[in-house]
Amino acid sequence: LHPRVRRQRQMCIRDRKAGMAAPSGKDVRPWELIVIDDREVLDSMAAVLPYAKMLKEAPMAIVVCGDTTKSSYWYLDCSAVTQNILLAAEAIGLGAVWTATYPYADRMEIVKKYTGIPEQINSLCVIPVGYPAMPHSPKDKWDASKVHMNKW
């Protein structure tokens, strides 16, 4: 393997560990993660997922999924996992983006088709992971008017 690809895989493992450090209602942990580095699968999903075209350039992706038999709120726990993965990727210099599949049945079916996800598992999102094409800075979205002290 090319050293850059090896490094990305090692960082991806770190991202997954960070993801699974997320809080979970009743500590159920309904999440499941699929790491995709199969070029054919990434390209195929890029061609049909409307907001995941960057999969065509990404060397890998993480699909965050939830087991609907473990929790009816799986998507909340999996959202926390996703946020942790995104923050961990940013912290180590990788680019990553949340491309939603849930609640869109057509997108979820596409992911099931290419990954073999069992019936009781739903995908929340596909996170393309790689090195950013251009340097960027974290967005400053601070808005003091959104913070209320003691009451509205």
CSV table of N, CA and C in Angstrom, one decimal:
chain,number,residue,atom,x,y,z
A,1,LEU,N,0.8,-1.2,0.0
A,1,LEU,CA,0.0,0.0,0.0
A,1,LEU,C,0.9,1.3,0.0
A,2,HIS,N,0.4,2.3,-0.7
A,2,HIS,CA,1.0,3.6,-0.7
A,2,HIS,C,1.0,4.1,0.7
A,3,PRO,N,2.1,4.7,1.2
A,3,PRO,CA,2.2,5.2,2.6
A,3,PRO,C,1.0,6.2,2.9
A,4,ARG,N,0.6,7.0,2.0
A,4,ARG,CA,-0.5,7.9,2.2
A,4,ARG,C,-1.8,7.2,2.5
A,5,VAL,N,-2.1,6.1,1.7
A,5,VAL,CA,-3.3,5.3,1.9
A,5,VAL,C,-3.2,4.6,3.3
A,6,ARG,N,-2.0,4.0,3.6
A,6,ARG,CA,-1.8,3.4,4.9
A,6,ARG,C,-2.1,4.3,6.0
A,7,ARG,N,-1.6,5.6,5.9
A,7,ARG,CA,-1.8,6.6,7.0
A,7,ARG,C,-3.3,6.9,7.1
A,8,GLN,N,-4.0,7.0,6.0
A,8,GLN,CA,-5.4,7.3,6.0
A,8,GLN,C,-6.2,6.2,6.7
A,9,ARG,N,-5.8,5.0,6.4
A,9,ARG,CA,-6.5,3.8,7.1
A,9,ARG,C,-6.3,3.9,8.6
A,10,GLN,N,-5.0,4.2,9.0
A,10,GLN,CA,-4.8,4.3,10.4
A,10,GLN,C,-5.6,5.4,11.1
A,11,MET,N,-5.7,6.5,10.4
A,11,MET,CA,-6.4,7.6,10.9
A,11,MET,C,-7.9,7.3,10.9
A,12,CYS,N,-8.4,6.5,10.0
A,12,CYS,CA,-9.8,6.1,9.9
A,12,CYS,C,-10.1,5.3,11.1
A,13,ILE,N,-9.2,4.4,11.6
A,13,ILE,CA,-9.4,3.6,12.8
A,13,ILE,C,-9.6,4.5,14.0
A,14,ARG,N,-8.8,5.6,14.0
A,14,ARG,CA,-8.9,6.5,15.1
A,14,ARG,C,-10.2,7.2,15.1
A,15,ASP,N,-10.7,7.6,13.9
A,15,ASP,CA,-12.0,8.3,13.7
A,15,ASP,C,-13.1,7.4,14.2
A,16,ARG,N,-13.0,6.1,13.9
A,16,ARG,CA,-14.1,5.2,14.3
A,16,ARG,C,-14.1,5.0,15.8
A,17,LYS,N,-12.9,5.0,16.4
A,17,LYS,CA,-12.9,4.9,17.9
A,17,LYS,C,-13.5,6.2,18.5
A,18,ALA,N,-13.2,7.3,17.9
A,18,ALA,CA,-13.8,8.6,18.4
A,18,ALA,C,-15.3,8.6,18.2
A,19,GLY,N,-15.7,8.0,17.1
A,19,GLY,CA,-17.2,7.9,16.9
A,19,GLY,C,-17.9,7.1,17.9
A,20,MET,N,-17.3,6.0,18.3
A,20,MET,CA,-17.9,5.1,19.3
A,20,MET,C,-17.8,5.6,20.7
A,21,ALA,N,-17.1,6.7,20.9
A,21,ALA,CA,-17.1,7.4,22.2
A,21,ALA,C,-18.3,8.2,22.4
A,22,ALA,N,-19.2,8.3,21.5
A,22,ALA,CA,-20.4,9.1,21.5
A,22,ALA,C,-21.3,8.6,22.6
A,23,PRO,N,-22.1,9.6,23.2
A,23,PRO,CA,-23.1,9.2,24.1
A,23,PRO,C,-24.2,8.4,23.4
A,24,SER,N,-24.9,7.6,24.2
A,24,SER,CA,-26.0,6.7,23.7
A,24,SER,C,-27.1,6.6,24.7
A,25,GLY,N,-28.3,6.9,24.3
A,25,GLY,CA,-29.5,6.8,25.2
A,25,GLY,C,-29.5,5.4,25.8
A,26,LYS,N,-29.6,5.3,27.1
A,26,LYS,CA,-29.6,4.1,27.9
A,26,LYS,C,-28.4,3.2,27.6
A,27,ASP,N,-27.4,3.8,27.0
A,27,ASP,CA,-26.1,3.1,26.7
A,27,ASP,C,-26.4,1.9,25.8
A,28,VAL,N,-27.3,2.0,24.9
A,28,VAL,CA,-27.7,0.9,24.0
A,28,VAL,C,-26.7,0.8,22.8
A,29,ARG,N,-26.1,1.8,22.4
A,29,ARG,CA,-25.1,1.8,21.3
A,29,ARG,C,-25.6,1.1,20.1
A,30,PRO,N,-26.6,1.6,19.4
A,30,PRO,CA,-27.2,0.9,18.3
A,30,PRO,C,-26.4,1.0,17.0
A,31,TRP,N,-25.2,1.7,17.0
A,31,TRP,CA,-24.5,2.0,15.8
A,31,TRP,C,-23.7,0.8,15.3
A,32,GLU,N,-23.5,0.9,14.0
A,32,GLU,CA,-22.7,-0.1,13.2
A,32,GLU,C,-21.9,0.8,12.2
A,33,LEU,N,-20.7,0.5,11.9
A,33,LEU,CA,-19.9,1.3,10.9
A,33,LEU,C,-19.4,0.4,9.8
A,34,ILE,N,-19.5,0.9,8.6
A,34,ILE,CA,-18.9,0.2,7.5
A,34,ILE,C,-17.9,1.1,6.9
A,35,VAL,N,-16.6,0.6,6.8
A,35,VAL,CA,-15.6,1.3,6.1
A,35,VAL,C,-15.4,0.8,4.7
A,36,ILE,N,-15.5,1.7,3.8
A,36,ILE,CA,-15.5,1.3,2.4
A,36,ILE,C,-14.2,1.9,1.7
A,37,ASP,N,-13.4,1.0,1.2
A,37,ASP,CA,-12.2,1.5,0.4
A,37,ASP,C,-12.2,0.8,-0.9
A,38,ASP,N,-13.2,0.1,-1.3
A,38,ASP,CA,-13.3,-0.5,-2.6
A,38,ASP,C,-13.7,0.6,-3.6
A,39,ARG,N,-12.8,0.8,-4.5
A,39,ARG,CA,-12.9,1.9,-5.5
A,39,ARG,C,-14.2,1.8,-6.3
A,40,GLU,N,-14.5,0.6,-6.7
A,40,GLU,CA,-15.7,0.4,-7.5
A,40,GLU,C,-17.0,0.7,-6.8
A,41,VAL,N,-17.0,0.4,-5.5
A,41,VAL,CA,-18.2,0.7,-4.7
A,41,VAL,C,-18.3,2.2,-4.5
A,42,LEU,N,-17.2,2.9,-4.1
A,42,LEU,CA,-17.2,4.3,-3.9
A,42,LEU,C,-17.6,5.0,-5.2
A,43,ASP,N,-17.1,4.6,-6.4
A,43,ASP,CA,-17.5,5.3,-7.6
A,43,ASP,C,-18.9,5.0,-8.0
A,44,SER,N,-19.4,3.8,-7.7
A,44,SER,CA,-20.8,3.5,-8.0
A,44,SER,C,-21.8,4.3,-7.1
A,45,MET,N,-21.4,4.5,-5.8
A,45,MET,CA,-22.3,5.3,-5.0
A,45,MET,C,-22.2,6.7,-5.3
A,46,ALA,N,-21.0,7.2,-5.7
A,46,ALA,CA,-20.9,8.6,-6.2
A,46,ALA,C,-21.8,8.9,-7.3
A,47,ALA,N,-22.0,7.9,-8.2
A,47,ALA,CA,-22.8,8.2,-9.4
A,47,ALA,C,-24.3,8.3,-9.1
A,48,VAL,N,-24.7,7.7,-8.0
A,48,VAL,CA,-26.2,7.7,-7.8
A,48,VAL,C,-26.6,8.4,-6.5
A,49,LEU,N,-25.7,8.7,-5.6
A,49,LEU,CA,-26.1,9.5,-4.4
A,49,LEU,C,-26.0,10.9,-4.7
A,50,PRO,N,-27.1,11.7,-4.6
A,50,PRO,CA,-27.1,13.1,-5.2
A,50,PRO,C,-26.1,14.1,-4.5
A,51,TYR,N,-25.8,13.9,-3.2
A,51,TYR,CA,-24.9,14.8,-2.5
A,51,TYR,C,-23.6,14.2,-2.1
A,52,ALA,N,-23.2,13.1,-2.7
A,52,ALA,CA,-22.0,12.4,-2.3
A,52,ALA,C,-21.1,12.2,-3.5
A,53,LYS,N,-21.1,13.2,-4.4
A,53,LYS,CA,-20.3,13.1,-5.6
A,53,LYS,C,-18.8,13.0,-5.3
A,54,MET,N,-18.4,13.6,-4.1
A,54,MET,CA,-17.0,13.6,-3.7
A,54,MET,C,-16.5,12.2,-3.4
A,55,LEU,N,-17.3,11.2,-3.4
A,55,LEU,CA,-16.9,9.8,-3.2
A,55,LEU,C,-16.0,9.4,-4.3
A,56,LYS,N,-16.2,10.0,-5.5
A,56,LYS,CA,-15.4,9.7,-6.7
A,56,LYS,C,-13.9,10.0,-6.5
A,57,GLU,N,-13.6,11.0,-5.6
A,57,GLU,CA,-12.2,11.4,-5.3
A,57,GLU,C,-11.7,10.8,-4.0
A,58,ALA,N,-12.6,10.5,-3.1
A,58,ALA,CA,-12.2,10.0,-1.8
A,58,ALA,C,-11.6,8.6,-1.8
A,59,PRO,N,-10.6,8.4,-1.0
A,59,PRO,CA,-10.0,7.0,-1.0
A,59,PRO,C,-10.8,6.1,-0.1
A,60,MET,N,-11.7,6.6,0.7
A,60,MET,CA,-12.5,5.8,1.6
A,60,MET,C,-13.7,6.6,2.1
A,61,ALA,N,-14.6,5.8,2.7
A,61,ALA,CA,-15.8,6.4,3.3
A,61,ALA,C,-16.2,5.6,4.5
A,62,ILE,N,-16.9,6.2,5.4
A,62,ILE,CA,-17.5,5.5,6.5
A,62,ILE,C,-19.0,5.6,6.4
A,63,VAL,N,-19.7,4.5,6.5
A,63,VAL,CA,-21.1,4.6,6.5
A,63,VAL,C,-21.5,4.4,7.9
A,64,VAL,N,-22.3,5.3,8.5
A,64,VAL,CA,-22.8,5.2,9.9
A,64,VAL,C,-24.2,4.7,9.8
A,65,CYS,N,-24.4,3.6,10.5
A,65,CYS,CA,-25.7,2.9,10.5
A,65,CYS,C,-26.2,2.7,11.9
A,66,GLY,N,-27.5,2.4,12.0
A,66,GLY,CA,-28.1,2.1,13.3
A,66,GLY,C,-29.0,0.9,13.2
A,67,ASP,N,-29.0,0.1,14.3
A,67,ASP,CA,-29.8,-1.1,14.4
A,67,ASP,C,-31.2,-0.7,14.9
A,68,THR,N,-32.2,-0.8,14.1
A,68,THR,CA,-33.6,-0.3,14.5
A,68,THR,C,-34.2,-1.2,15.5
A,69,THR,N,-33.6,-2.4,15.7
A,69,THR,CA,-34.2,-3.3,16.7
A,69,THR,C,-33.7,-3.0,18.1
A,70,LYS,N,-32.6,-2.3,18.2
A,70,LYS,CA,-32.0,-1.9,19.5
A,70,LYS,C,-32.5,-0.6,20.0
A,71,SER,N,-33.0,0.3,19.1
A,71,SER,CA,-33.5,1.6,19.6
A,71,SER,C,-34.3,2.3,18.5
A,72,SER,N,-35.4,2.8,18.8
A,72,SER,CA,-36.2,3.6,17.9
A,72,SER,C,-35.6,5.0,17.7
A,73,TYR,N,-34.6,5.3,18.5
A,73,TYR,CA,-33.9,6.6,18.4
A,73,TYR,C,-32.5,6.4,17.9
A,74,TRP,N,-32.3,5.3,17.2
A,74,TRP,CA,-30.9,5.0,16.6
A,74,TRP,C,-30.3,6.2,15.9
A,75,TYR,N,-31.1,7.0,15.2
A,75,TYR,CA,-30.6,8.1,14.4
A,75,TYR,C,-30.0,9.2,15.3
A,76,LEU,N,-30.5,9.3,16.5
A,76,LEU,CA,-29.9,10.3,17.4
A,76,LEU,C,-28.5,9.9,17.9
A,77,ASP,N,-28.4,8.7,18.3
A,77,ASP,CA,-27.1,8.1,18.8
A,77,ASP,C,-26.1,8.1,17.6
A,78,CYS,N,-26.6,7.7,16.4
A,78,CYS,CA,-25.7,7.7,15.3
A,78,CYS,C,-25.3,9.1,14.8
A,79,SER,N,-26.1,10.1,15.0
A,79,SER,CA,-25.7,11.5,14.7
A,79,SER,C,-24.6,11.9,15.6
A,80,ALA,N,-24.6,11.5,16.9
A,80,ALA,CA,-23.5,11.8,17.8
A,80,ALA,C,-22.2,11.1,17.3
A,81,VAL,N,-22.3,9.9,16.9
A,81,VAL,CA,-21.2,9.1,16.4
A,81,VAL,C,-20.6,9.9,15.1
A,82,THR,N,-21.5,10.3,14.3
A,82,THR,CA,-21.1,11.0,13.0
A,82,THR,C,-20.4,12.3,13.4
A,83,GLN,N,-20.9,13.1,14.3
A,83,GLN,CA,-20.2,14.3,14.7
A,83,GLN,C,-18.9,14.1,15.3
A,84,ASN,N,-18.7,13.0,16.1
A,84,ASN,CA,-17.4,12.7,16.6
A,84,ASN,C,-16.4,12.3,15.5
A,85,ILE,N,-16.9,11.6,14.6
A,85,ILE,CA,-16.0,11.2,13.5
A,85,ILE,C,-15.6,12.4,12.7
A,86,LEU,N,-16.5,13.3,12.4
A,86,LEU,CA,-16.1,14.5,11.7
A,86,LEU,C,-15.1,15.4,12.4
A,87,LEU,N,-15.3,15.5,13.7
A,87,LEU,CA,-14.4,16.3,14.5
A,87,LEU,C,-13.0,15.7,14.6
A,88,ALA,N,-13.0,14.3,14.7
A,88,ALA,CA,-11.7,13.6,14.8
A,88,ALA,C,-11.0,13.7,13.5
A,89,ALA,N,-11.7,13.6,12.4
A,89,ALA,CA,-11.1,13.7,11.1
A,89,ALA,C,-10.4,15.1,10.9
A,90,GLU,N,-11.2,16.1,11.3
A,90,GLU,CA,-10.7,17.5,11.2
A,90,GLU,C,-9.5,17.7,12.0
A,91,ALA,N,-9.5,17.2,13.2
A,91,ALA,CA,-8.4,17.3,14.2
A,91,ALA,C,-7.1,16.7,13.7
A,92,ILE,N,-7.2,15.7,12.8
A,92,ILE,CA,-5.9,15.1,12.3
A,92,ILE,C,-5.6,15.4,10.8
A,93,GLY,N,-6.3,16.5,10.4
A,93,GLY,CA,-6.0,17.0,9.0
A,93,GLY,C,-6.7,16.3,7.9
A,94,LEU,N,-7.7,15.5,8.1
A,94,LEU,CA,-8.4,14.9,7.1
A,94,LEU,C,-9.6,15.7,6.7
A,95,GLY,N,-10.1,15.6,5.5
A,95,GLY,CA,-11.4,16.2,5.1
A,95,GLY,C,-12.5,15.1,5.2
A,96,ALA,N,-13.6,15.4,5.7
A,96,ALA,CA,-14.7,14.5,5.9
A,96,ALA,C,-16.0,15.3,5.8
A,97,VAL,N,-17.1,14.7,5.3
A,97,VAL,CA,-18.3,15.5,5.2
A,97,VAL,C,-19.5,14.5,5.4
A,98,TRP,N,-20.5,15.0,6.0
A,98,TRP,CA,-21.7,14.2,6.3
A,98,TRP,C,-22.6,14.3,5.1
A,99,THR,N,-22.8,13.2,4.4
A,99,THR,CA,-23.8,13.1,3.3
A,99,THR,C,-24.9,12.2,3.7
A,100,ALA,N,-26.1,12.9,3.9
A,100,ALA,CA,-27.2,12.2,4.5
A,100,ALA,C,-27.8,11.1,3.6
A,101,THR,N,-28.2,10.0,4.2
A,101,THR,CA,-29.0,9.0,3.5
A,101,THR,C,-30.3,8.9,4.2
A,102,TYR,N,-30.3,8.9,5.6
A,102,TYR,CA,-31.6,8.9,6.3
A,102,TYR,C,-32.1,10.3,6.4
A,103,PRO,N,-33.4,10.6,6.2
A,103,PRO,CA,-34.5,9.7,6.1
A,103,PRO,C,-35.0,9.4,4.7
A,104,TYR,N,-34.1,9.4,3.7
A,104,TYR,CA,-34.5,9.3,2.3
A,104,TYR,C,-34.4,7.8,1.9
A,105,ALA,N,-35.5,7.2,1.7
A,105,ALA,CA,-35.6,5.8,1.4
A,105,ALA,C,-34.8,5.4,0.2
A,106,ASP,N,-34.8,6.2,-0.8
A,106,ASP,CA,-34.1,5.9,-2.1
A,106,ASP,C,-32.6,5.9,-1.8
A,107,ARG,N,-32.0,6.8,-1.0
A,107,ARG,CA,-30.6,6.9,-0.7
A,107,ARG,C,-30.2,5.7,0.2
A,108,MET,N,-31.1,5.4,1.2
A,108,MET,CA,-30.8,4.3,2.1
A,108,MET,C,-30.8,3.0,1.3
A,109,GLU,N,-31.6,2.8,0.3
A,109,GLU,CA,-31.6,1.6,-0.5
A,109,GLU,C,-30.4,1.5,-1.4
A,110,ILE,N,-29.9,2.6,-1.9
A,110,ILE,CA,-28.6,2.6,-2.6
A,110,ILE,C,-27.5,2.1,-1.8
A,111,VAL,N,-27.4,2.6,-0.5
A,111,VAL,CA,-26.3,2.2,0.4
A,111,VAL,C,-26.5,0.7,0.7
A,112,LYS,N,-27.7,0.2,0.9
A,112,LYS,CA,-28.0,-1.2,1.2
A,112,LYS,C,-27.5,-2.1,0.0
A,113,LYS,N,-27.8,-1.6,-1.2
A,113,LYS,CA,-27.4,-2.3,-2.4
A,113,LYS,C,-25.9,-2.6,-2.5
A,114,TYR,N,-25.2,-1.5,-2.2
A,114,TYR,CA,-23.7,-1.6,-2.4
A,114,TYR,C,-23.0,-2.2,-1.1
A,115,THR,N,-23.6,-2.3,0.0
A,115,THR,CA,-22.9,-2.7,1.2
A,115,THR,C,-23.5,-4.0,1.8
A,116,GLY,N,-24.6,-4.4,1.4
A,116,GLY,CA,-25.2,-5.6,2.0
A,116,GLY,C,-25.7,-5.5,3.4
A,117,ILE,N,-26.1,-4.2,3.7
A,117,ILE,CA,-26.7,-4.0,5.1
A,117,ILE,C,-27.9,-4.8,5.3
A,118,PRO,N,-28.0,-5.5,6.5
A,118,PRO,CA,-29.2,-6.3,6.8
A,118,PRO,C,-30.5,-5.5,6.9
A,119,GLU,N,-31.6,-6.1,6.9
A,119,GLU,CA,-32.9,-5.5,6.9
A,119,GLU,C,-33.1,-4.5,8.1
A,120,GLN,N,-32.7,-5.0,9.3
A,120,GLN,CA,-33.0,-4.2,10.5
A,120,GLN,C,-32.0,-3.0,10.7
A,121,ILE,N,-31.0,-2.9,9.8
A,121,ILE,CA,-30.1,-1.8,9.9
A,121,ILE,C,-30.4,-0.7,8.9
A,122,ASN,N,-30.4,0.5,9.3
A,122,ASN,CA,-30.6,1.7,8.5
A,122,ASN,C,-29.3,2.5,8.4
A,123,SER,N,-29.0,3.0,7.2
A,123,SER,CA,-27.8,4.0,7.2
A,123,SER,C,-28.3,5.4,7.5
A,124,LEU,N,-27.5,6.1,8.3
A,124,LEU,CA,-27.8,7.5,8.6
A,124,LEU,C,-27.1,8.4,7.5
A,125,CYS,N,-25.8,8.0,7.2
A,125,CYS,CA,-25.0,8.9,6.3
A,125,CYS,C,-23.8,8.1,5.8
A,126,VAL,N,-23.3,8.7,4.8
A,126,VAL,CA,-22.0,8.2,4.2
A,126,VAL,C,-21.0,9.4,4.4
A,127,ILE,N,-19.9,9.1,5.0
A,127,ILE,CA,-18.9,10.1,5.3
A,127,ILE,C,-17.7,9.9,4.4
A,128,PRO,N,-17.5,10.6,3.3
A,128,PRO,CA,-16.3,10.5,2.5
A,128,PRO,C,-15.1,11.0,3.3
A,129,VAL,N,-14.0,10.3,3.3
A,129,VAL,CA,-12.8,10.7,4.1
A,129,VAL,C,-11.6,10.7,3.2
A,130,GLY,N,-10.8,11.8,3.3
A,130,GLY,CA,-9.6,11.9,2.5
A,130,GLY,C,-8.9,13.2,2.9
A,131,TYR,N,-7.9,13.5,2.1
A,131,TYR,CA,-7.2,14.8,2.3
A,131,TYR,C,-7.9,15.9,1.5
A,132,PRO,N,-8.1,17.0,2.1
A,132,PRO,CA,-8.9,18.1,1.4
A,132,PRO,C,-8.1,18.5,0.2
A,133,ALA,N,-8.9,18.9,-0.9
A,133,ALA,CA,-8.3,19.3,-2.1
A,133,ALA,C,-7.6,20.7,-2.0
A,134,MET,N,-8.1,21.5,-1.1
A,134,MET,CA,-7.5,22.8,-0.8
A,134,MET,C,-7.5,23.1,0.7
A,135,PRO,N,-6.6,23.9,1.1
A,135,PRO,CA,-6.6,24.3,2.6
A,135,PRO,C,-7.9,25.0,3.0
A,136,HIS,N,-8.3,24.7,4.2
A,136,HIS,CA,-9.5,25.4,4.7
A,136,HIS,C,-9.4,25.6,6.1
A,137,SER,N,-10.3,26.5,6.6
A,137,SER,CA,-10.3,26.8,8.1
A,137,SER,C,-11.7,26.4,8.6
A,138,PRO,N,-11.7,26.1,9.9
A,138,PRO,CA,-13.1,25.8,10.4
A,138,PRO,C,-14.0,27.0,10.3
A,139,LYS,N,-15.2,26.8,10.0
A,139,LYS,CA,-16.2,27.9,9.9
A,139,LYS,C,-16.5,28.5,11.3
A,140,ASP,N,-16.5,29.8,11.3
A,140,ASP,CA,-16.9,30.5,12.6
A,140,ASP,C,-18.4,30.7,12.5
A,141,LYS,N,-19.2,29.9,13.2
A,141,LYS,CA,-20.7,30.0,13.1
A,141,LYS,C,-21.2,30.6,14.4
A,142,TRP,N,-20.4,31.2,15.3
A,142,TRP,CA,-20.8,31.7,16.5
A,142,TRP,C,-21.8,32.8,16.3
A,143,ASP,N,-22.9,32.7,17.1
A,143,ASP,CA,-24.0,33.7,17.0
A,143,ASP,C,-24.5,34.0,18.4
A,144,ALA,N,-24.0,35.0,19.0
A,144,ALA,CA,-24.4,35.3,20.4
A,144,ALA,C,-25.9,35.4,20.6
A,145,SER,N,-26.7,35.8,19.6
A,145,SER,CA,-28.1,36.0,19.7
A,145,SER,C,-28.8,34.6,19.9
A,146,LYS,N,-28.1,33.5,19.7
A,146,LYS,CA,-28.7,32.2,19.8
A,146,LYS,C,-28.5,31.6,21.2
A,147,VAL,N,-27.8,32.4,22.1
A,147,VAL,CA,-27.6,31.9,23.5
A,147,VAL,C,-28.5,32.8,24.4
A,148,HIS,N,-29.3,32.1,25.2
A,148,HIS,CA,-30.2,32.7,26.2
A,148,HIS,C,-29.8,32.3,27.6
A,149,MET,N,-29.7,33.3,28.5
A,149,MET,CA,-29.3,33.0,29.8
A,149,MET,C,-30.6,33.0,30.7
A,150,ASN,N,-30.7,31.8,31.4
A,150,ASN,CA,-31.8,31.6,32.4
A,150,ASN,C,-33.2,31.5,31.8
A,151,LYS,N,-33.5,32.3,30.8
A,151,LYS,CA,-34.8,32.2,30.1
A,151,LYS,C,-34.7,32.9,28.8
A,152,TRP,N,-35.7,32.7,28.0
A,152,TRP,CA,-35.7,33.2,26.6
A,152,TRP,C,-35.7,34.7,26.6
